[in-house]
Short mmCIF file of C-alpha atoms in Angstrom, two decimals:
data_model
loop_
_atom_site.label_atom_id
_atom_site.label_comp_id
_atom_site.label_asym_id
_atom_site.label_seq_id
_atom_site.Cartn_x
_atom_site.Cartn_y
_atom_site.Cartn_z
CA MET A 404 2.49 21.01 -29.53
CA LYS A 405 6.20 21.80 -29.26
CA ARG A 406 7.86 24.37 -27.08
CA HIS A 407 11.60 25.06 -27.14
CA GLY A 408 12.12 21.74 -28.89
CA TYR A 409 10.30 19.67 -26.27
CA ARG A 410 6.87 18.11 -26.19
CA CYS A 411 4.45 20.29 -24.23
CA SER A 412 1.16 18.62 -23.40
CA ARG A 413 -1.60 18.73 -20.84
CA ARG A 414 0.44 16.42 -18.67
CA GLY A 415 3.71 18.31 -19.07
CA PHE A 416 5.98 19.71 -16.41
CA LEU A 417 6.40 23.43 -15.79
CA GLY A 418 9.52 24.94 -14.28
CA GLY A 419 9.09 26.30 -10.78
CA ALA A 420 7.90 25.57 -7.28
CA ALA A 421 4.66 24.23 -5.94
CA ALA A 422 3.15 23.87 -2.50
CA SER A 423 6.64 23.97 -1.02
CA LEU A 424 9.73 25.45 -2.60
CA ALA A 425 11.16 21.97 -2.88
CA ALA A 426 8.41 20.68 -5.17
CA PRO A 427 8.07 20.95 -8.96
CA LEU A 428 4.92 22.17 -10.67
CA LEU A 429 2.52 20.26 -12.87
CA ILE A 430 -0.01 21.95 -15.14
CA PRO A 431 -3.26 22.16 -13.14
CA ARG A 432 -6.14 20.54 -15.00
CA HIS A 433 -8.59 23.34 -14.14
CA VAL A 434 -6.37 25.85 -15.94
CA LEU A 435 -6.86 23.83 -19.09
CA GLY A 436 -10.61 23.59 -18.63
CA ASP A 437 -10.64 20.01 -17.34
CA ASP A 438 -12.46 18.57 -14.39
CA ASN A 439 -9.91 18.29 -11.58
CA ASN A 440 -11.07 14.75 -10.81
CA ALA A 441 -9.00 13.15 -13.55
CA PRO A 442 -10.02 9.69 -14.76
CA ALA A 443 -7.40 7.06 -13.96
CA ASN A 444 -6.29 6.72 -17.58
CA GLU A 445 -5.69 10.48 -17.88
CA LYS A 446 -3.46 10.86 -14.84
CA ILE A 447 0.31 11.28 -14.98
CA VAL A 448 1.58 7.90 -13.81
CA MET A 449 4.81 8.39 -11.89
CA GLY A 450 7.66 6.58 -10.17
CA ALA A 451 10.00 7.99 -7.51
CA ILE A 452 13.71 7.13 -7.30
CA GLY A 453 15.86 7.92 -4.25
CA ILE A 454 13.71 8.04 -1.10
CA GLY A 455 15.82 10.41 1.01
CA LYS A 456 14.92 13.57 2.91
CA MET A 457 14.01 15.60 -0.18
CA LEU A 458 11.84 13.02 -1.88
CA TYR A 459 10.29 11.41 1.20
CA GLY A 460 9.70 14.69 3.03
CA SER A 461 8.77 17.01 0.14
CA HIS A 462 8.28 15.58 -3.35
CA LEU A 463 6.45 12.35 -2.49
CA PRO A 464 3.70 13.88 -0.31
CA HIS A 465 3.34 16.70 -2.86
CA PHE A 466 2.83 14.37 -5.82
CA VAL A 467 0.51 11.85 -4.18
CA ARG A 468 -1.88 14.66 -3.19
CA LYS A 469 -2.09 15.95 -6.76
CA PRO A 470 -5.32 14.85 -8.48
CA GLU A 471 -3.40 14.88 -11.79
CA VAL A 472 -0.91 12.28 -10.53
CA LYS A 473 -0.93 8.58 -9.77
CA MET A 474 2.26 7.44 -8.01
CA VAL A 475 2.70 3.73 -8.64
CA ALA A 476 6.29 2.87 -7.70
CA VAL A 477 9.23 3.84 -5.49
CA CYS A 478 12.87 2.81 -5.58
CA ASP A 479 15.69 2.96 -3.06
CA VAL A 480 18.73 0.84 -2.21
CA ASP A 481 17.91 1.00 1.53
CA THR A 482 15.17 -1.40 2.64
CA THR A 483 13.79 0.88 5.35
CA ARG A 484 13.60 3.94 3.11
CA ARG A 485 12.11 1.91 0.29
CA GLU A 486 9.39 0.47 2.52
CA ALA A 487 8.73 3.88 4.09
CA GLY A 488 8.24 5.39 0.63
CA LYS A 489 5.81 2.63 -0.35
CA LYS A 490 3.87 3.09 2.90
CA ARG A 491 3.60 6.85 2.38
CA VAL A 492 2.08 6.29 -1.07
CA ASP A 493 -0.16 3.43 0.04
CA ASP A 494 -1.42 5.37 3.07
CA GLU A 495 -2.39 8.32 0.88
CA TYR A 496 -4.21 6.15 -1.66
CA LYS A 497 -5.56 3.80 1.02
CA ASN A 498 -4.39 0.65 -0.76
CA THR A 499 -1.26 -1.50 -1.05
CA ASP A 500 -0.67 -1.06 -4.78
CA CYS A 501 2.62 0.88 -4.77
CA ALA A 502 5.51 -1.27 -6.06
CA ALA A 503 8.94 -1.03 -4.43
CA TYR A 504 12.20 -1.60 -6.32
CA VAL A 505 15.90 -1.84 -5.49
CA ASP A 506 16.98 -1.38 -9.12
CA TYR A 507 15.78 1.87 -10.72
CA ARG A 508 15.97 0.26 -14.16
CA GLU A 509 13.10 -2.06 -13.29
CA LEU A 510 10.95 0.93 -12.33
CA ILE A 511 11.81 2.88 -15.49
CA ALA A 512 11.15 -0.18 -17.68
CA ARG A 513 7.46 -0.21 -16.68
CA LYS A 514 5.33 0.67 -19.71
CA ASP A 515 2.61 2.30 -17.61
CA ILE A 516 4.90 4.95 -16.07
CA ASP A 517 4.85 8.35 -17.82
CA ALA A 518 7.35 10.25 -15.68
CA ILE A 519 9.89 9.84 -12.90
CA VAL A 520 11.14 12.05 -10.08
CA CYS A 521 14.81 11.48 -9.21
CA ALA A 522 16.33 12.57 -5.91
CA THR A 523 19.31 10.23 -5.65
CA PRO A 524 22.78 11.43 -4.63
CA ASP A 525 24.33 13.51 -7.42
CA HIS A 526 26.68 10.82 -8.71
CA TRP A 527 23.67 8.76 -9.84
CA HIS A 528 21.76 11.55 -11.64
CA SER A 529 23.24 11.09 -15.12
CA LEU A 530 22.69 7.32 -15.27
CA VAL A 531 19.08 7.58 -14.08
CA ILE A 532 18.37 10.41 -16.53
CA LEU A 533 19.90 8.53 -19.47
CA GLU A 534 17.90 5.39 -18.69
CA ALA A 535 14.70 7.44 -18.47
CA CYS A 536 15.51 9.17 -21.76
CA LYS A 537 15.90 5.78 -23.48
CA ALA A 538 12.51 4.75 -22.11
CA GLY A 539 10.84 8.01 -23.15
CA LYS A 540 9.92 9.04 -19.60
CA ASP A 541 9.48 12.69 -18.64
CA ILE A 542 11.78 13.65 -15.75
CA TYR A 543 12.01 15.89 -12.73
CA CYS A 544 15.53 15.57 -11.28
CA GLU A 545 16.91 17.31 -8.24
CA LYS A 546 19.71 19.82 -8.70
CA PRO A 547 22.52 19.87 -9.52
CA LEU A 548 21.84 18.43 -12.96
CA THR A 549 24.84 16.05 -12.79
CA ASN A 550 28.05 15.55 -10.83
CA THR A 551 30.41 16.55 -13.67
CA ILE A 552 30.32 18.91 -16.67
CA THR A 553 30.98 15.99 -19.03
CA GLU A 554 27.95 14.16 -17.68
CA ALA A 555 25.86 17.31 -18.08
CA LYS A 556 26.70 17.58 -21.78
CA VAL A 557 25.82 13.92 -22.37
CA VAL A 558 22.54 14.34 -20.47
CA MET A 559 21.53 17.49 -22.38
CA ASP A 560 22.19 15.80 -25.70
CA ALA A 561 20.14 12.77 -24.64
CA VAL A 562 17.21 14.89 -23.47
CA LYS A 563 17.13 16.83 -26.76
CA ALA A 564 17.35 13.65 -28.82
CA SER A 565 14.62 11.86 -26.87
CA ASP A 566 12.08 14.71 -27.02
CA ILE A 567 11.07 14.19 -23.40
CA ILE A 568 10.13 16.95 -20.95
CA PHE A 569 12.87 17.52 -18.41
CA GLN A 570 12.99 19.78 -15.35
CA THR A 571 15.76 20.16 -12.81
CA GLY A 572 15.38 21.86 -9.45
CA SER A 573 15.65 25.66 -9.71
CA GLN A 574 12.96 26.52 -7.20
CA GLN A 575 14.39 29.93 -6.27
CA ARG A 576 13.39 31.08 -9.76
CA SER A 577 9.78 30.79 -8.63
CA ASP A 578 10.17 32.43 -5.24
CA ASN A 579 8.62 35.90 -5.09
CA ASN A 580 11.46 37.38 -3.05
CA PHE A 581 14.14 36.40 -5.56
CA ARG A 582 12.05 37.48 -8.52
CA TYR A 583 11.30 40.86 -6.97
CA ALA A 584 14.95 41.41 -6.09
CA CYS A 585 16.05 40.61 -9.64
CA GLU A 586 13.39 42.94 -11.05
CA LEU A 587 14.71 45.77 -8.86
CA VAL A 588 18.29 45.15 -9.92
CA ARG A 589 17.53 44.80 -13.64
CA ASN A 590 15.44 47.96 -13.62
CA GLY A 591 18.30 50.00 -12.16
CA ARG A 592 16.67 50.61 -8.77
CA ILE A 593 19.94 50.06 -6.88
CA GLY A 594 22.16 51.77 -9.44
CA LYS A 595 24.88 50.36 -11.66
CA ILE A 596 26.11 46.91 -10.65
CA THR A 597 29.87 46.53 -10.44
CA ARG A 598 30.22 43.57 -8.06
CA VAL A 599 28.08 40.66 -6.88
CA GLU A 600 29.05 38.60 -3.83
CA VAL A 601 27.66 35.08 -3.51
CA GLY A 602 28.28 32.70 -0.62
CA VAL A 603 27.50 29.03 -1.17
CA GLY A 604 30.05 27.06 0.86
CA GLY A 605 33.30 25.52 -0.32
CA PRO A 606 34.17 22.95 -2.97
CA PRO A 607 34.12 19.19 -2.33
CA ARG A 608 37.10 17.16 -1.14
CA PRO A 609 38.18 13.56 -1.73
CA CYS A 610 36.42 11.13 0.58
CA ASN A 611 38.62 9.89 3.43
CA LEU A 612 35.98 8.66 5.86
CA PRO A 613 36.80 5.58 7.95
CA GLY A 614 34.94 2.39 7.16
CA GLU A 615 32.17 1.12 9.43
CA GLU A 616 30.35 -2.13 9.96
CA MET A 617 27.05 -2.04 8.13
CA GLU A 618 23.72 -3.41 9.26
CA PRO A 619 21.78 -5.62 6.82
CA GLY A 620 19.28 -4.01 4.51
CA LEU A 621 21.39 -1.66 2.38
CA ASP A 622 22.75 -2.53 -1.04
CA TRP A 623 25.99 -0.62 -0.54
CA ASP A 624 27.49 -1.64 -3.87
CA ARG A 625 24.44 -0.24 -5.64
CA TRP A 626 24.58 2.97 -3.57
CA LEU A 627 28.18 3.51 -4.73
CA GLY A 628 27.28 2.73 -8.32
CA PRO A 629 29.69 4.59 -10.64
CA ALA A 630 31.75 5.93 -7.72
CA PRO A 631 34.96 4.19 -6.56
CA MET A 632 34.58 1.17 -4.27
CA ARG A 633 35.07 1.96 -0.58
CA GLU A 634 33.92 0.73 2.83
CA TYR A 635 30.51 1.72 4.14
CA SER A 636 30.11 5.03 5.99
CA SER A 637 26.97 6.20 7.78
CA VAL A 638 28.03 9.78 6.99
CA LEU A 639 27.43 9.02 3.31
CA SER A 640 24.28 6.92 3.65
CA PRO A 641 22.61 7.02 7.08
CA ARG A 642 20.41 3.98 7.51
CA GLY A 643 16.66 4.34 7.24
CA VAL A 644 14.52 7.46 7.01
CA HIS A 645 16.37 10.50 8.30
CA ASP A 646 15.45 14.16 8.69
CA HIS A 647 18.74 15.70 7.55
CA PHE A 648 20.71 16.03 4.35
CA PRO A 649 23.56 13.48 4.47
CA SER A 650 27.10 14.78 3.97
CA TRP A 651 27.93 12.86 0.77
CA ARG A 652 27.67 16.30 -0.87
CA ALA A 653 30.97 17.26 0.76
CA PHE A 654 32.97 14.65 -1.19
CA CYS A 655 33.86 14.93 -4.87
CA GLU A 656 33.11 11.26 -5.62
CA TYR A 657 29.41 11.87 -4.89
CA GLY A 658 28.73 15.62 -5.04
CA GLY A 659 30.12 19.08 -5.66
CA GLY A 660 30.15 20.52 -2.16
CA GLY A 661 28.54 23.90 -1.58
CA MET A 662 29.59 24.94 -5.07
CA THR A 663 26.93 22.80 -6.73
CA ASP A 664 24.56 22.37 -3.77
CA TRP A 665 23.67 25.99 -2.94
CA GLY A 666 25.58 27.18 -5.99
CA ALA A 667 22.93 25.67 -8.25
CA HIS A 668 20.55 28.22 -6.72
CA HIS A 669 22.60 31.28 -5.78
CA PHE A 670 24.85 31.46 -8.85
CA ASP A 671 21.66 31.18 -10.87
CA ILE A 672 20.10 34.16 -9.07
CA ALA A 673 23.24 36.24 -9.70
CA GLN A 674 23.05 35.37 -13.40
CA TRP A 675 19.35 36.26 -13.42
CA GLY A 676 19.85 39.59 -11.69
CA LEU A 677 22.64 40.52 -14.10
CA GLY A 678 20.50 39.60 -17.11
CA MET A 679 23.08 37.04 -18.21
CA ASP A 680 20.89 33.95 -18.70
CA GLU A 681 21.92 33.68 -22.35
CA SER A 682 25.61 34.08 -21.55
CA GLY A 683 27.97 33.83 -18.59
CA PRO A 684 31.39 34.87 -17.32
CA VAL A 685 34.20 35.24 -19.85
CA GLU A 686 36.98 34.58 -17.33
CA ILE A 687 37.30 32.54 -14.15
CA VAL A 688 40.00 33.55 -11.65
CA PRO A 689 40.87 30.98 -8.95
CA PRO A 690 41.44 31.96 -5.30
CA GLU A 691 44.65 33.91 -4.69
CA LYS A 692 46.31 31.26 -2.51
CA PRO A 693 46.75 27.62 -3.62
CA GLY A 694 44.38 25.33 -1.74
CA GLN A 695 42.15 28.19 -0.61
CA SER A 696 38.52 27.08 -0.61
CA HIS A 697 36.91 30.49 -1.10
CA GLY A 698 37.57 33.48 -3.34
CA VAL A 699 36.99 32.32 -6.92
CA LYS A 700 35.98 35.20 -9.23
CA TYR A 701 33.78 35.15 -12.32
CA ILE A 702 34.47 38.09 -14.62
CA TYR A 703 31.81 39.17 -17.13
CA ALA A 704 32.38 40.97 -20.45
CA ASN A 705 30.96 44.20 -19.00
CA GLY A 706 33.49 44.16 -16.15
CA VAL A 707 31.17 42.95 -13.36
#
């Protein structure tokens, strides 16, 4: 069947959160009247790209424990992270079958893979998505959708043309607290809204980090990808498995700072509470002082 122009099947993605707020939802088989012990040829065969904190710590363990899913491949440009991702999958399935790739294109090219989960740094999102669209793979990609508005338009056109199922991370939409708050606001329980204040952190800045000597095991050129060439920095890509979010987000070559990191969530909740999902602000007013990192205003048609 079709829904909103996309294929919607028993193995389709649903928007929202799962066991943790960081994980996407899949349609449970029991809801559709199926035995939850899916035969191997009826599982969603998946590959994971970008084995950082989000994917290694949240998405990967979530997916491999789903009876609807068979994770068959991981990809990362760092040897330690790549091997750690493979081990996490193999340990869960109690075999050594998970393939490990440096080049995401080799993973996407596999005919047996139905869907991919992408949690690379933001500057890689659009290229991974476009490659998956060409291959007809369904996609879950971490927010923000892309690193630039131009990339976002290209990606949306490609997704529509390819008829795949695509979900990007908007987990706060599925959190009970946010939903309840928006219901209160939209039903007038706190009165007429005239102003909404949202704090997400500042915008990104150009990268000026000093270069460092790099240990073997990281394909730094591939990590940079479409970004400008520069010397290695452990601030951008800490070696191995790490339990923090690296600060590449703070630099405009790789991310959008707090504006697109937390902004992808909190601006969305403001839009939701205002009932403006089908629209948006009609005017954007920059901060009062040049160079000021906070104070941008979004003005809506109703004056909010």
